[in-house]
Structures are given as structure tokens and as C-alpha cells.
């Protein structure tokens, strides 16, 4: 990645605008997830293992949001205006990829479990 010379201005809004608004939208969906969890846990008669999986996914979703918040902070606050940090990922973003993969696998596992119970 070619970086501009020191003292020149760089418009990073093209890079950080979508990241910021995606994070804001993610927080909105996180609130909806909490509401769905509340409704689910107050009305569900599922087995304990399914309820624990649902609780784990909600907790991991909040962890994912926290990791993204830290990364957005890292790029926008202490390194504002510098393109140098864009050359690599923060450890938080790497961990968030692992958390998202875990959530996805748990969702697929629950869907397969439900499908198996429906067919048998």
C-alpha cells in the first residue's frame, strides 16, 4: 500500500465511513438480538442444551460488537488521519473473525439439530 508523504492530507472518509456506519447498524441489530433473546427465554420450552447454545450465541454476539468497537476506536481515535495502521489488522479484528465463525457454526449446528428433531 503506497502512503502519501508526511504533511499531506488524506481523505479517509471513503474507508472509515462504511466501517463506522456498519458498526452503528451492527449495534442496532445487537439491540434487536437482546430483545429476541428476552422473548425466547421467557417463552421457550426447548431443552437446556439449546437454551445454553442460544445464550452463548447472544453473549458471543455482544463480544463481537465489543471487539469491533475497540478496532473502530483504534483506527479513528489514536490513529486518526494516519494511513499507516491500515496496513494490518488489529488483534481485536482477528479475534472477531474467530468469534463470528464460532457463532455461525453454532447457528448451523442448532438448525441441523432442529431439522433432525423435525424429521425423526
PDB file of C-alpha atoms in Angstrom:
ATOM      1  CA  UNK A   1       0.000   0.000   0.000  1.00  0.00           C
ATOM      2  CA  UNK A   2       1.521   3.342  -1.039  1.00  0.00           C
ATOM      3  CA  UNK A   3       1.344   6.035   1.623  1.00  0.00           C
ATOM      4  CA  UNK A   4       1.369   9.780   0.945  1.00  0.00           C
ATOM      5  CA  UNK A   5       4.287  11.891   2.040  1.00  0.00           C
ATOM      6  CA  UNK A   6       4.299  13.391   5.529  1.00  0.00           C
ATOM      7  CA  UNK A   7       2.340  16.618   5.826  1.00  0.00           C
ATOM      8  CA  UNK A   8      -0.122  15.843   3.039  1.00  0.00           C
ATOM      9  CA  UNK A   9      -3.800  15.423   3.738  1.00  0.00           C
ATOM     10  CA  UNK A  10      -5.533  12.114   3.087  1.00  0.00           C
ATOM     11  CA  UNK A  11      -9.304  11.739   2.821  1.00  0.00           C
ATOM     12  CA  UNK A  12     -10.028   8.552   4.735  1.00  0.00           C
ATOM     13  CA  UNK A  13     -13.804   9.029   4.790  1.00  0.00           C
ATOM     14  CA  UNK A  14     -14.136   6.561   1.914  1.00  0.00           C
ATOM     15  CA  UNK A  15     -12.518   3.894   4.098  1.00  0.00           C
ATOM     16  CA  UNK A  16     -13.867   4.770   7.530  1.00  0.00           C
ATOM     17  CA  UNK A  17     -17.365   5.953   6.578  1.00  0.00           C
ATOM     18  CA  UNK A  18     -18.696   2.484   5.743  1.00  0.00           C
ATOM     19  CA  UNK A  19     -16.891   0.963   8.734  1.00  0.00           C
ATOM     20  CA  UNK A  20     -18.449   3.483  11.111  1.00  0.00           C
ATOM     21  CA  UNK A  21     -21.982   3.212   9.711  1.00  0.00           C
ATOM     22  CA  UNK A  22     -21.721  -0.580   9.545  1.00  0.00           C
ATOM     23  CA  UNK A  23     -20.781  -0.585  13.221  1.00  0.00           C
ATOM     24  CA  UNK A  24     -23.713   1.688  14.101  1.00  0.00           C
ATOM     25  CA  UNK A  25     -26.081  -0.624  12.204  1.00  0.00           C
ATOM     26  CA  UNK A  26     -24.500  -3.615  13.971  1.00  0.00           C
ATOM     27  CA  UNK A  27     -25.270  -2.051  17.355  1.00  0.00           C
ATOM     28  CA  UNK A  28     -28.887  -1.558  16.304  1.00  0.00           C
ATOM     29  CA  UNK A  29     -29.121  -5.227  15.342  1.00  0.00           C
ATOM     30  CA  UNK A  30     -27.470  -6.106  18.652  1.00  0.00           C
ATOM     31  CA  UNK A  31     -30.348  -4.431  20.467  1.00  0.00           C
ATOM     32  CA  UNK A  32     -32.807  -6.454  18.416  1.00  0.00           C
ATOM     33  CA  UNK A  33     -30.862  -9.610  19.323  1.00  0.00           C
ATOM     34  CA  UNK A  34     -31.222  -8.822  23.021  1.00  0.00           C
ATOM     35  CA  UNK A  35     -34.969  -8.310  22.581  1.00  0.00           C
ATOM     36  CA  UNK A  36     -35.290 -11.607  20.703  1.00  0.00           C
ATOM     37  CA  UNK A  37     -33.307 -13.336  23.452  1.00  0.00           C
ATOM     38  CA  UNK A  38     -35.607 -11.932  26.119  1.00  0.00           C
ATOM     39  CA  UNK A  39     -38.687 -13.109  24.247  1.00  0.00           C
ATOM     40  CA  UNK A  40     -37.112 -16.518  23.588  1.00  0.00           C
ATOM     41  CA  UNK A  41     -36.024 -17.176  27.174  1.00  0.00           C
ATOM     42  CA  UNK A  42     -39.330 -16.077  28.702  1.00  0.00           C
ATOM     43  CA  UNK A  43     -41.420 -18.304  26.393  1.00  0.00           C
ATOM     44  CA  UNK A  44     -39.176 -21.183  25.320  1.00  0.00           C
ATOM     45  CA  UNK A  45     -39.686 -24.785  26.315  1.00  0.00           C
ATOM     46  CA  UNK A  46     -36.582 -26.028  24.458  1.00  0.00           C
ATOM     47  CA  UNK A  47     -34.054 -28.355  26.028  1.00  0.00           C
ATOM     48  CA  UNK A  48     -31.337 -26.984  28.271  1.00  0.00           C
ATOM     49  CA  UNK A  49     -28.645 -27.579  25.630  1.00  0.00           C
ATOM     50  CA  UNK A  50     -30.494 -25.466  23.049  1.00  0.00           C
ATOM     51  CA  UNK A  51     -31.118 -22.709  25.593  1.00  0.00           C
ATOM     52  CA  UNK A  52     -27.429 -22.708  26.559  1.00  0.00           C
ATOM     53  CA  UNK A  53     -26.443 -22.533  22.894  1.00  0.00           C
ATOM     54  CA  UNK A  54     -28.791 -19.572  22.389  1.00  0.00           C
ATOM     55  CA  UNK A  55     -27.378 -17.803  25.453  1.00  0.00           C
ATOM     56  CA  UNK A  56     -23.830 -18.464  24.246  1.00  0.00           C
ATOM     57  CA  UNK A  57     -24.613 -17.006  20.826  1.00  0.00           C
ATOM     58  CA  UNK A  58     -26.068 -13.847  22.389  1.00  0.00           C
ATOM     59  CA  UNK A  59     -23.009 -13.426  24.605  1.00  0.00           C
ATOM     60  CA  UNK A  60     -20.643 -14.048  21.676  1.00  0.00           C
ATOM     61  CA  UNK A  61     -22.582 -11.511  19.590  1.00  0.00           C
ATOM     62  CA  UNK A  62     -22.047  -8.865  22.282  1.00  0.00           C
ATOM     63  CA  UNK A  63     -18.364  -9.844  22.476  1.00  0.00           C
ATOM     64  CA  UNK A  64     -18.124  -9.422  18.704  1.00  0.00           C
ATOM     65  CA  UNK A  65     -19.583  -5.913  18.960  1.00  0.00           C
ATOM     66  CA  UNK A  66     -17.103  -5.022  21.705  1.00  0.00           C
ATOM     67  CA  UNK A  67     -14.160  -6.244  19.623  1.00  0.00           C
ATOM     68  CA  UNK A  68     -15.324  -4.239  16.619  1.00  0.00           C
ATOM     69  CA  UNK A  69     -15.818  -1.169  18.836  1.00  0.00           C
ATOM     70  CA  UNK A  70     -12.209  -1.460  20.011  1.00  0.00           C
ATOM     71  CA  UNK A  71     -10.979  -1.721  16.430  1.00  0.00           C
ATOM     72  CA  UNK A  72     -13.051   1.257  15.282  1.00  0.00           C
ATOM     73  CA  UNK A  73     -11.654   3.212  18.236  1.00  0.00           C
ATOM     74  CA  UNK A  74      -8.092   2.174  17.338  1.00  0.00           C
ATOM     75  CA  UNK A  75      -8.389   3.385  13.755  1.00  0.00           C
ATOM     76  CA  UNK A  76     -10.459   6.520  14.353  1.00  0.00           C
ATOM     77  CA  UNK A  77      -9.209   7.993  17.636  1.00  0.00           C
ATOM     78  CA  UNK A  78      -5.491   7.468  18.387  1.00  0.00           C
ATOM     79  CA  UNK A  79      -4.513   6.986  14.725  1.00  0.00           C
ATOM     80  CA  UNK A  80      -6.924   9.437  13.108  1.00  0.00           C
ATOM     81  CA  UNK A  81      -5.686  10.711   9.766  1.00  0.00           C
ATOM     82  CA  UNK A  82      -2.869   8.177   9.500  1.00  0.00           C
ATOM     83  CA  UNK A  83      -2.991   5.545   6.797  1.00  0.00           C
ATOM     84  CA  UNK A  84      -0.145   3.532   8.341  1.00  0.00           C
ATOM     85  CA  UNK A  85      -2.363   1.430  10.701  1.00  0.00           C
ATOM     86  CA  UNK A  86      -4.448   0.359   7.709  1.00  0.00           C
ATOM     87  CA  UNK A  87      -1.555  -1.824   6.582  1.00  0.00           C
ATOM     88  CA  UNK A  88      -2.517  -4.520   9.100  1.00  0.00           C
ATOM     89  CA  UNK A  89      -5.305  -5.875  11.254  1.00  0.00           C
ATOM     90  CA  UNK A  90      -5.701  -5.259  14.944  1.00  0.00           C
ATOM     91  CA  UNK A  91      -5.661  -8.344  17.188  1.00  0.00           C
ATOM     92  CA  UNK A  92      -9.283  -7.496  18.059  1.00  0.00           C
ATOM     93  CA  UNK A  93     -10.369  -7.791  14.430  1.00  0.00           C
ATOM     94  CA  UNK A  94      -8.607 -11.132  14.134  1.00  0.00           C
ATOM     95  CA  UNK A  95     -10.362 -12.358  17.294  1.00  0.00           C
ATOM     96  CA  UNK A  96     -13.680 -11.047  15.975  1.00  0.00           C
ATOM     97  CA  UNK A  97     -13.319 -13.235  12.884  1.00  0.00           C
ATOM     98  CA  UNK A  98     -12.934 -16.258  15.149  1.00  0.00           C
ATOM     99  CA  UNK A  99     -15.954 -15.224  17.243  1.00  0.00           C
ATOM    100  CA  UNK A 100     -18.095 -14.725  14.125  1.00  0.00           C
ATOM    101  CA  UNK A 101     -17.066 -18.126  12.794  1.00  0.00           C
ATOM    102  CA  UNK A 102     -17.987 -19.714  16.129  1.00  0.00           C
ATOM    103  CA  UNK A 103     -21.420 -18.043  16.099  1.00  0.00           C
ATOM    104  CA  UNK A 104     -22.022 -19.219  12.532  1.00  0.00           C
ATOM    105  CA  UNK A 105     -21.084 -22.806  13.352  1.00  0.00           C
ATOM    106  CA  UNK A 106     -23.329 -22.769  16.421  1.00  0.00           C
ATOM    107  CA  UNK A 107     -26.255 -21.482  14.343  1.00  0.00           C
ATOM    108  CA  UNK A 108     -25.761 -24.194  11.728  1.00  0.00           C
ATOM    109  CA  UNK A 109     -25.496 -26.822  14.462  1.00  0.00           C
ATOM    110  CA  UNK A 110     -28.765 -25.653  16.071  1.00  0.00           C
ATOM    111  CA  UNK A 111     -30.515 -25.608  12.693  1.00  0.00           C
ATOM    112  CA  UNK A 112     -29.346 -29.154  11.945  1.00  0.00           C
ATOM    113  CA  UNK A 113     -30.427 -30.302  15.398  1.00  0.00           C
ATOM    114  CA  UNK A 114     -33.903 -28.803  14.865  1.00  0.00           C
ATOM    115  CA  UNK A 115     -34.165 -30.308  11.392  1.00  0.00           C
ATOM    116  CA  UNK A 116     -33.163 -33.713  12.720  1.00  0.00           C
ATOM    117  CA  UNK A 117     -35.761 -33.474  15.508  1.00  0.00           C
ATOM    118  CA  UNK A 118     -38.419 -32.470  12.968  1.00  0.00           C
ATOM    119  CA  UNK A 119     -37.650 -35.340  10.605  1.00  0.00           C
ATOM    120  CA  UNK A 120     -37.461 -38.033  13.325  1.00  0.00           C
TER     121      UNK A 120
END
